[in-house]
Amino acid sequence: MKTYNIDTNGYYGEFGGAYIPEILYQAVEKLRNNYLTILESKDFQKEFHQLLHDYVGRPSPLYFARRMSEKYGCRLYLKREDLNHTGAHKINNAIGQILLAKKMGCKRIIAETGAGQHGVAAATVCALMNMPCRVYMGATDVERQHVNVERMKMLGAEVYAVHSGNKTLKDATNEAIRDWCSHPDDTFYIIGSTVGPHPYPDLVARLQSIISKEIKQQLLEKEGRDYPDYLMACIGGGSNAAGTIYHYIDDLRVKLFLGEAGGHGIESGETAATIHCGKIGIIHGFRTLVMQDEDGQVTEPYSISAGLDYPGIGPLHAHLAQERRATVMAINDDEALRAAFELTRTEGIIPALESAHALGMLPKMRFQPDDVVVLTVSGRGDKDLDTYLKYKDDPQINSF
Ligand SMILES: *Cc1c(COP(=O)(O)O)cnc(C)c1O
């Protein structure tokens, strides 16, 4: 049977692999040789699932959104990752990776962050496990996501503001990789999305796959069948989407819709819509679609959403798009903002700006009335309130 999943060499079709400097070879090789054995061990499974249950608060609810369903003419369920401890799906992955780091004998943790949700998740698990933590964050993001910066500091992490490039996620990741190259022996790099050299994309997808495992059980209870007609999620690097689709990836009854950040529009030059605008290249240790100019220089991405402001995309998602297994839409800033106000005023749920890019696909869909749709709300919007309130009185954005 055809599978869309990773092959034994760490590729999804032509995307993925490990393109790393010599100095990191041993660290990446050690991870590659150990991750599956550790993840599948009884010990790991027990500790991981106990923490997901008692600490994160899983399973996260699958909520039937009645008013939104009426509006869009389908049966819309929201997978509520916004209700997790620390406010997003990132904590699932951070817990898994810190357990892995401990089992591999690493003493120091580094992480990169965009919106700050992965930084907060990493800082949280480091407090929990008593490990030193340094988080790299672009200086632009330090400003636009200051609440998360304060949270990381409170948790005892060192937040390192990065001033290169346009001072966002790409630049923070460059700096984290530089740190890793200087301390390859004792440092574990907790990557926050399905990106980076193999085995990270597969590792992160597996740790986030708890999302679709729960969706299966919850749909069976609520709908009497364990699969939806549609799965919808936003994609930055692709981890919440990977978790949402993991157990359905080869089930062709389920249509996959992914929302990437259009910024000011895919023709505007100010966009982070990598699948629409990218060409094949190498970034941060893996081969994928990359936004680049004619000389192959990575171009600066733009999105109102710090968590989606990245010029690459996970290799899984590049593959799903190329094979037309998934439909990818570019959702612009204004469409995402409108969707955030709509969910807030229709269901009383303030989504993260990132998640609003998944919601922003709804007005472009054509459903049948009994279609079962599951849309993942990857995080909550507390961190984005300053941005939202700027648009509250703009009738183009908030018609409520
Ligand atoms: C980080 C983040 C994203 C984007 O990352 P993915 O790896 O694509 O999931 C989306 N939503 C929220 C709330 C985030 O914090």
Short mmCIF file of C-alpha atoms and ligand atoms in Angstrom, two decimals, residues 81-82 87-90 113-118 145 148 169 192-195 204 208 233-242 259 305-309 313-314 317 351-356 376-381 383-384, ligand 1:
data_model
loop_
_atom_site.label_atom_id
_atom_site.label_comp_id
_atom_site.label_asym_id
_atom_site.label_seq_id
_atom_site.Cartn_x
_atom_site.Cartn_y
_atom_site.Cartn_z
CA GLU A 81 -5.35 22.12 22.10
CA ASP A 82 -5.83 25.66 23.43
CA GLY A 87 -1.95 27.14 26.15
CA ALA A 88 -0.99 25.26 22.99
CA HIS A 89 -0.12 21.89 21.48
CA LYS A 90 3.63 22.57 21.88
CA THR A 113 10.77 30.02 19.55
CA GLY A 114 8.61 32.26 17.36
CA ALA A 115 5.39 33.19 19.12
CA GLY A 116 6.96 32.06 22.37
CA GLN A 117 4.65 29.07 22.86
CA HIS A 118 7.41 26.54 22.23
CA GLN A 145 5.04 38.40 22.24
CA ASN A 148 5.48 34.85 26.77
CA LEU A 169 11.90 32.55 13.93
CA GLY A 192 9.44 22.89 18.41
CA SER A 193 8.00 21.73 15.10
CA THR A 194 8.18 19.03 12.42
CA VAL A 195 11.32 20.61 10.97
CA VAL A 204 7.85 15.54 16.63
CA GLN A 208 2.05 15.09 18.56
CA ALA A 233 -5.22 22.77 10.74
CA CYS A 234 -2.82 25.68 10.37
CA ILE A 235 0.81 25.10 9.38
CA GLY A 236 3.89 27.01 10.48
CA GLY A 237 6.48 24.23 10.60
CA GLY A 238 3.60 21.78 10.68
CA SER A 239 3.51 20.06 14.10
CA ASN A 240 -0.11 20.61 15.15
CA ALA A 241 -1.21 19.59 11.66
CA ALA A 242 1.07 16.52 11.72
CA GLY A 259 -3.81 26.80 6.17
CA SER A 305 1.41 35.64 13.33
CA ALA A 306 4.84 35.09 14.88
CA GLY A 307 4.30 31.33 15.07
CA LEU A 308 3.80 31.03 11.29
CA ASP A 309 6.47 33.55 10.25
CA ILE A 313 7.82 24.07 5.94
CA GLY A 314 8.01 20.57 7.37
CA HIS A 317 3.67 18.82 4.45
CA PRO A 351 -7.98 31.42 19.40
CA ALA A 352 -4.26 32.04 18.89
CA LEU A 353 -3.50 34.05 15.75
CA GLU A 354 -1.85 30.92 14.32
CA SER A 355 -5.00 28.83 14.84
CA ALA A 356 -7.05 31.62 13.24
CA THR A 376 -7.61 21.87 15.47
CA VAL A 377 -7.47 25.02 17.59
CA SER A 378 -3.73 24.79 18.20
CA GLY A 379 -3.56 27.44 20.93
CA ARG A 380 -5.32 30.14 22.88
CA GLY A 381 -5.23 33.83 22.06
CA LYS A 383 -0.71 36.18 23.89
CA ASP A 384 -2.35 37.96 20.91
C1 LIG B 1 3.87 27.29 17.19
C2 LIG B 1 2.44 27.36 16.93
C3 LIG B 1 1.89 27.03 15.68
C4 LIG B 1 2.74 26.72 14.47
O1 LIG B 1 3.54 25.60 14.60
P1 LIG B 1 3.19 24.21 13.97
O2 LIG B 1 4.42 23.42 14.22
O3 LIG B 1 2.90 24.42 12.52
O4 LIG B 1 2.01 23.65 14.69
C5 LIG B 1 0.53 27.02 15.54
N1 LIG B 1 -0.29 27.36 16.56
C6 LIG B 1 0.20 27.70 17.77
C7 LIG B 1 -0.75 28.08 18.84
C8 LIG B 1 1.57 27.71 18.00
O5 LIG B 1 2.03 28.05 19.20
#
